[in-house]
Amino acid sequence: MPITILQPSLAPPAKLRDADSDSDSEGGADLEGDIAMGRPAKRARTQDSSIMTPGEIITDDPQWMRGHGTYVIPGASSNTILSSVAGTLAKTNKLLSVRPLRARYTPEIGDLVVGRIVEVQAKRWRVDVGGTLLAQLPLSAINLPGGIQRRRTETDELQIRTFFSEGELLVAEVQQLYNDGAAVLHTRSLKYGKLRNGVFMSVTGTGGGGGVVRARRQAFTLDISGTDEVSGSEKIDVLLGVNGYIWISKHIEGEGAAAETSGPGITRIEESVGLNVYSSQNDIIPVDTMREIARVRGVVTALVENGLRVDEEMVTKGYAEAVEMAKEERDSADTLWLGGERGKRLANALVGR
Amino acid sequence: MPLDTSTYNLALLRVDGRRWNELRQQKGQLGVQPSADGSAYLEMGNTKIQCIITGPNERDTKSTSSASTAPTSHGLGATVAVSIMIAPFATVDRKRRGRNDKRLQEMQTTIASGLAATVQGQSYGPRSTIHISLNVLSQDGSLLACLINAASLALVDAGVPMTDYLVACTAGSTSSYAAADEEADPLLDLNTQEEQELPFLTLATLGATDKVVAMVCESRVQLTRLEGMMATAADGCKGVRDFLDGVVRDKGELMVQEGAIGRGEVVSSMDLD
């Protein structure tokens, strides 16, 4: 591939904030009138802003209840609710909470998450799901190969690394939460399990100004046969973990984590859970499929860089748009890279600006 | 190089042209490192700090053994771990500092315990740690104050709940200890030149309140002058808080404008039946 030298573009203007460095002063050496200049603007901004910042009083009306992102001064008799994070205010009936502008992932029961095993213990795995604490996956919460239903014995405990070992990726559901916010996962469905044949990427978690949002469907299949470079009908599975971890892989008919639609019922689980569900060996992936996987990854990166949300609709539309862009620029050497100016164009086309 | 403070009494202007109660020019930016959990860049005059936050997460702290740690919420909450790195090019004379520089470690401890008192870590549990990494890119006085402010700003970016911003500022006195001048004026926000000659202290307060979270005074000064210096520093802290708050609000409003986050609701008692 020939080397292309891109013309350097100007860096986006840094949003540095300058301030008039005046402090409160009564008398002293300050000249008459020169401190008043910055003031009125400052007041006006604070009033019409809908952003809450730490230490800001939200309300002192005793009717409201405090939720996440708020606190009351302990021991104080007044019912003043203050904000403890920077974010926007949300009201649910009489509950006041502040949604932070950015925060780490906080697990909720039922979340679809992509995780990486960091530690193997006697009867459980410890999984990094991008939260404040490691999640745990008990040995009893996985499907055994062949789909056999039985108690986990000592033999299973000794063979724990044949299921998952350190560094391996998996998709799971949050089954339970502890008081300290730690999650317990399970993979007892054909949708969940070990991940292979794909690429992992991570975007900042919930409330991150863009990033993955909780949606009706977190896993879906993209048809890549629309691109004329691809021969035959190939598909790509995209798994958008609620925790901001994303898995993009080759679609395999009848198995795979994204096999969302009408899988076999629990009664036929024995036949369908093959013996290779815990295999760490990748299948042979055609180069075309690999390229399209990389393109989907580029689309997600572009969405994140431009502060757009990452969900099924945006990724599907973004991928179609990226394919169109690639068709237009057939003569250019690299159509996969969707950063910088190209990413901005893609994002603009998506939101129609 | 000693500072010629005698000129101060003539024009009431300091070496860099400020009056006694003026802060230096400040610049701040949030989210400078998008891949980090939280990050901030802060300039106070020529002191320039970058702060990167990792966590809260549950990882072994062995890799950052040089960091100073302090538990939040009386041991029931997340641990705050602070490590400071001073770039070799940060000062006029280029020098490399060891990892266990005692002055650095003391600053780390001060920042860690100060922030631990401000962060509401109980929602994270005692097993998680918030790693705060502070990089000093340029050093020109009020280093500890600037480090605290930068860490505070980055914690807000990381979405860590806090009682209020932890803000800090230095204050000095216009004449040296030896001069024994009871009438000496206090000075706000000292630069390196002033710090080298004059007695000064660093004061950290909880937001715009007068609640002192940390105070460090390493120079000899008459007790009678101390109160004036503390009052001046507390006043400076209010100015710093206004500034940091402005940075956060600007960023938030930009995100609302761009549609990255939904518009917030407004509390008014009208809404209740």
Tab-separated table of N, CA, C and O in Angstrom, chain B residues 161-228:
chain	number	residue	atom	x	y	z
B	161	PRO	N	-18.782	11.811	43.139
B	161	PRO	CA	-19.550	12.734	43.989
B	161	PRO	C	-18.684	13.395	45.056
B	161	PRO	O	-17.873	12.736	45.703
B	162	MET	N	-18.849	14.699	45.197
B	162	MET	CA	-18.079	15.464	46.183
B	162	MET	C	-19.018	16.410	46.912
B	162	MET	O	-20.015	16.854	46.351
B	163	THR	N	-18.654	16.727	48.149
B	163	THR	CA	-19.463	17.671	48.916
B	163	THR	C	-19.450	19.044	48.249
B	163	THR	O	-20.464	19.715	48.152
B	164	ASP	N	-18.288	19.435	47.791
B	164	ASP	CA	-18.132	20.706	47.099
B	164	ASP	C	-16.764	20.644	46.413
B	164	ASP	O	-16.035	19.677	46.612
B	165	TYR	N	-16.432	21.658	45.626
B	165	TYR	CA	-15.073	21.691	45.086
B	165	TYR	C	-14.104	21.874	46.240
B	165	TYR	O	-14.381	22.647	47.153
B	166	LEU	N	-12.967	21.178	46.200
B	166	LEU	CA	-11.897	21.479	47.148
B	166	LEU	C	-10.990	22.485	46.450
B	166	LEU	O	-10.373	22.163	45.439
B	167	VAL	N	-10.948	23.707	46.929
B	167	VAL	CA	-10.151	24.729	46.277
B	167	VAL	C	-9.073	25.235	47.217
B	167	VAL	O	-9.255	25.250	48.429
B	168	ALA	N	-7.951	25.624	46.649
B	168	ALA	CA	-6.842	26.073	47.472
B	168	ALA	C	-6.206	27.312	46.872
B	168	ALA	O	-6.317	27.568	45.683
B	169	CYS	N	-5.552	28.070	47.735
B	169	CYS	CA	-4.908	29.302	47.302
B	169	CYS	C	-3.786	29.618	48.290
B	169	CYS	O	-3.844	29.194	49.444
B	170	THR	N	-2.778	30.333	47.841
B	170	THR	CA	-1.720	30.728	48.770
B	170	THR	C	-1.898	32.187	49.165
B	170	THR	O	-2.494	32.976	48.441
B	171	ALA	N	-1.352	32.514	50.307
B	171	ALA	CA	-1.309	33.908	50.724
B	171	ALA	C	0.015	34.147	51.420
B	171	ALA	O	0.524	33.268	52.125
B	172	GLY	N	0.587	35.319	51.237
B	172	GLY	CA	1.864	35.655	51.862
B	172	GLY	C	1.763	36.985	52.590
B	172	GLY	O	0.674	37.514	52.787
B	173	SER	N	2.907	37.485	52.964
B	173	SER	CA	2.932	38.750	53.668
B	173	SER	C	4.031	39.602	53.039
B	173	SER	O	5.072	39.074	52.648
B	174	THR	N	3.821	40.905	52.928
B	174	THR	CA	4.724	41.717	52.120
B	174	THR	C	6.130	41.883	52.667
B	174	THR	O	7.008	42.322	51.957
B	175	SER	N	6.340	41.591	53.963
B	175	SER	CA	7.719	41.704	54.429
B	175	SER	C	8.149	40.413	55.104
B	175	SER	O	7.323	39.634	55.569
B	176	SER	N	9.449	40.216	55.164
B	176	SER	CA	9.968	38.952	55.667
B	176	SER	C	9.783	38.867	57.188
B	176	SER	O	9.432	39.839	57.851
B	177	TYR	N	10.050	37.669	57.711
B	177	TYR	CA	9.914	37.453	59.144
B	177	TYR	C	10.854	38.357	59.921
B	177	TYR	O	10.496	38.947	60.939
B	178	ALA	N	12.078	38.498	59.392
B	178	ALA	CA	13.107	39.264	60.098
B	178	ALA	C	12.726	40.729	60.244
B	178	ALA	O	13.114	41.392	61.204
B	179	ALA	N	11.961	41.222	59.281
B	179	ALA	CA	11.594	42.629	59.325
B	179	ALA	C	10.668	42.935	60.493
B	179	ALA	O	10.592	44.071	60.940
B	180	ALA	N	9.977	41.888	60.983
B	180	ALA	CA	9.081	42.024	62.134
B	180	ALA	C	8.123	43.187	61.979
B	180	ALA	O	7.895	43.966	62.883
B	181	ASP	N	7.580	43.283	60.797
B	181	ASP	CA	6.689	44.392	60.476
B	181	ASP	C	5.261	43.960	60.750
B	181	ASP	O	4.686	43.150	60.026
B	182	GLU	N	4.666	44.488	61.815
B	182	GLU	CA	3.314	44.076	62.181
B	182	GLU	C	2.284	44.579	61.185
B	182	GLU	O	1.190	44.052	61.074
B	183	GLU	N	2.622	45.615	60.475
B	183	GLU	CA	1.645	46.261	59.600
B	183	GLU	C	1.694	45.724	58.183
B	183	GLU	O	1.017	46.234	57.306
B	184	ALA	N	2.520	44.690	57.942
B	184	ALA	CA	2.708	44.221	56.574
B	184	ALA	C	1.385	43.766	55.956
B	184	ALA	O	0.563	43.142	56.611
B	185	ASP	N	1.202	44.115	54.697
B	185	ASP	CA	-0.015	43.734	53.970
B	185	ASP	C	0.043	42.257	53.636
B	185	ASP	O	1.110	41.730	53.348
B	186	PRO	N	-1.099	41.590	53.599
B	186	PRO	CA	-1.107	40.229	53.051
B	186	PRO	C	-1.086	40.272	51.523
B	186	PRO	O	-1.517	41.266	50.931
B	187	LEU	N	-0.591	39.183	50.918
B	187	LEU	CA	-0.558	39.078	49.464
B	187	LEU	C	-1.280	37.800	49.052
B	187	LEU	O	-1.211	36.792	49.750
B	188	LEU	N	-1.931	37.845	47.912
B	188	LEU	CA	-2.683	36.681	47.446
B	188	LEU	C	-1.961	36.015	46.284
B	188	LEU	O	-1.405	36.697	45.423
B	189	ASP	N	-1.981	34.671	46.268
B	189	ASP	CA	-1.532	33.878	45.123
B	189	ASP	C	-0.090	34.221	44.714
B	189	ASP	O	0.148	34.939	43.754
B	190	LEU	N	0.882	33.690	45.438
B	190	LEU	CA	2.282	34.049	45.225
B	190	LEU	C	2.904	33.291	44.057
B	190	LEU	O	2.551	32.142	43.800
B	191	ASN	N	3.823	33.932	43.370
B	191	ASN	CA	4.603	33.221	42.359
B	191	ASN	C	5.945	32.811	42.968
B	191	ASN	O	6.235	33.109	44.126
B	192	THR	N	6.770	32.120	42.190
B	192	THR	CA	8.012	31.571	42.733
B	192	THR	C	8.882	32.644	43.383
B	192	THR	O	9.389	32.469	44.488
B	193	GLN	N	9.041	33.754	42.683
B	193	GLN	CA	9.887	34.836	43.182
B	193	GLN	C	9.445	35.290	44.570
B	193	GLN	O	10.256	35.453	45.476
B	194	GLU	N	8.139	35.484	44.725
B	194	GLU	CA	7.618	35.936	46.010
B	194	GLU	C	7.745	34.843	47.074
B	194	GLU	O	8.069	35.119	48.224
B	195	GLU	N	7.474	33.584	46.642
B	195	GLU	CA	7.545	32.466	47.591
B	195	GLU	C	8.941	32.321	48.182
B	195	GLU	O	9.105	31.929	49.333
B	196	GLN	N	9.964	32.628	47.368
B	196	GLN	CA	11.330	32.429	47.837
B	196	GLN	C	11.709	33.427	48.916
B	196	GLN	O	12.493	33.132	49.798
B	197	GLU	N	11.169	34.613	48.858
B	197	GLU	CA	11.569	35.624	49.819
B	197	GLU	C	10.597	35.792	50.993
B	197	GLU	O	11.020	36.055	52.109
B	198	LEU	N	9.297	35.641	50.720
B	198	LEU	CA	8.304	36.050	51.718
B	198	LEU	C	7.696	34.852	52.434
B	198	LEU	O	7.638	33.760	51.892
B	199	PRO	N	7.247	35.052	53.680
B	199	PRO	CA	6.518	33.972	54.357
B	199	PRO	C	5.160	33.772	53.682
B	199	PRO	O	4.524	34.748	53.293
B	200	PHE	N	4.771	32.508	53.532
B	200	PHE	CA	3.478	32.255	52.880
B	200	PHE	C	2.860	30.970	53.412
B	200	PHE	O	3.536	30.148	54.029
B	201	LEU	N	1.567	30.821	53.160
B	201	LEU	CA	0.868	29.599	53.531
B	201	LEU	C	-0.067	29.186	52.403
B	201	LEU	O	-0.440	30.006	51.569
B	202	THR	N	-0.394	27.910	52.375
B	202	THR	CA	-1.380	27.403	51.425
B	202	THR	C	-2.613	26.997	52.206
B	202	THR	O	-2.505	26.293	53.205
B	203	LEU	N	-3.766	27.454	51.751
B	203	LEU	CA	-5.005	27.172	52.462
B	203	LEU	C	-5.979	26.517	51.485
B	203	LEU	O	-6.167	27.006	50.376
B	204	ALA	N	-6.572	25.394	51.892
B	204	ALA	CA	-7.586	24.745	51.067
B	204	ALA	C	-8.912	24.792	51.788
B	204	ALA	O	-8.996	24.424	52.957
B	205	THR	N	-9.944	25.272	51.120
B	205	THR	CA	-11.260	25.341	51.747
B	205	THR	C	-12.259	24.529	50.941
B	205	THR	O	-12.037	24.203	49.783
B	206	LEU	N	-13.375	24.221	51.590
B	206	LEU	CA	-14.453	23.485	50.955
B	206	LEU	C	-15.317	24.487	50.204
B	206	LEU	O	-16.145	25.170	50.791
B	207	GLY	N	-15.097	24.587	48.908
B	207	GLY	CA	-15.878	25.501	48.092
B	207	GLY	C	-15.756	26.931	48.572
B	207	GLY	O	-14.695	27.374	49.000
B	208	ALA	N	-16.855	27.654	48.533
B	208	ALA	CA	-16.826	29.061	48.888
B	208	ALA	C	-17.034	29.274	50.388
B	208	ALA	O	-17.112	30.402	50.842
B	209	THR	N	-17.112	28.172	51.138
B	209	THR	CA	-17.306	28.331	52.576
B	209	THR	C	-15.965	28.638	53.237
B	209	THR	O	-14.919	28.563	52.618
B	210	ASP	N	-16.005	28.960	54.510
B	210	ASP	CA	-14.763	29.224	55.239
B	210	ASP	C	-14.256	27.979	55.955
B	210	ASP	O	-13.451	28.051	56.869
B	211	LYS	N	-14.792	26.810	55.565
B	211	LYS	CA	-14.339	25.571	56.200
B	211	LYS	C	-12.976	25.180	55.656
B	211	LYS	O	-12.830	24.892	54.467
B	212	VAL	N	-11.976	25.201	56.535
B	212	VAL	CA	-10.613	24.900	56.102
B	212	VAL	C	-10.405	23.389	56.091
B	212	VAL	O	-10.661	22.712	57.090
B	213	VAL	N	-9.991	22.853	54.954
B	213	VAL	CA	-9.739	21.422	54.839
B	213	VAL	C	-8.252	21.131	55.053
B	213	VAL	O	-7.884	20.144	55.662
B	214	ALA	N	-7.406	21.991	54.548
B	214	ALA	CA	-5.966	21.782	54.716
B	214	ALA	C	-5.283	23.134	54.807
B	214	ALA	O	-5.693	24.105	54.174
B	215	MET	N	-4.240	23.203	55.628
B	215	MET	CA	-3.437	24.416	55.664
B	215	MET	C	-1.983	24.008	55.844
B	215	MET	O	-1.662	23.200	56.699
B	216	VAL	N	-1.131	24.546	54.999
B	216	VAL	CA	0.291	24.224	55.066
B	216	VAL	C	1.057	25.533	55.145
B	216	VAL	O	0.884	26.410	54.318
B	217	CYS	N	1.881	25.676	56.197
B	217	CYS	CA	2.724	26.867	56.304
B	217	CYS	C	4.122	26.390	56.673
B	217	CYS	O	4.329	25.826	57.744
B	218	GLU	N	5.059	26.568	55.767
B	218	GLU	CA	6.404	26.036	55.985
B	218	GLU	C	7.416	27.136	56.292
B	218	GLU	O	8.594	26.880	56.385
B	219	SER	N	6.932	28.379	56.404
B	219	SER	CA	7.891	29.456	56.666
B	219	SER	C	7.569	30.129	58.004
B	219	SER	O	6.469	30.010	58.529
B	220	ARG	N	8.563	30.837	58.534
B	220	ARG	CA	8.379	31.516	59.819
B	220	ARG	C	7.632	32.823	59.597
B	220	ARG	O	7.998	33.609	58.723
B	221	VAL	N	6.599	33.025	60.402
B	221	VAL	CA	5.851	34.266	60.285
B	221	VAL	C	5.265	34.603	61.657
B	221	VAL	O	4.949	33.709	62.444
B	222	GLN	N	5.185	35.913	61.965
B	222	GLN	CA	4.626	36.323	63.249
B	222	GLN	C	3.153	35.935	63.310
B	222	GLN	O	2.425	36.050	62.326
B	223	LEU	N	2.729	35.487	64.490
B	223	LEU	CA	1.362	35.014	64.657
B	223	LEU	C	0.337	36.098	64.333
B	223	LEU	O	-0.738	35.822	63.817
B	224	THR	N	0.706	37.345	64.620
B	224	THR	CA	-0.240	38.436	64.388
B	224	THR	C	-0.571	38.609	62.913
B	224	THR	O	-1.629	39.101	62.565
B	225	ARG	N	0.351	38.190	62.047
B	225	ARG	CA	0.105	38.362	60.617
B	225	ARG	C	-0.714	37.207	60.046
B	225	ARG	O	-1.248	37.301	58.956
B	226	LEU	N	-0.760	36.098	60.803
B	226	LEU	CA	-1.336	34.875	60.255
B	226	LEU	C	-2.814	35.030	59.899
B	226	LEU	O	-3.263	34.600	58.837
B	227	GLU	N	-3.543	35.702	60.772
B	227	GLU	CA	-4.980	35.803	60.554
B	227	GLU	C	-5.295	36.530	59.250
B	227	GLU	O	-6.140	36.086	58.462
B	228	GLY	N	-4.571	37.616	59.016
B	228	GLY	CA	-4.769	38.366	57.780
B	228	GLY	C	-4.453	37.527	56.562
B	228	GLY	O	-5.182	37.546	55.566
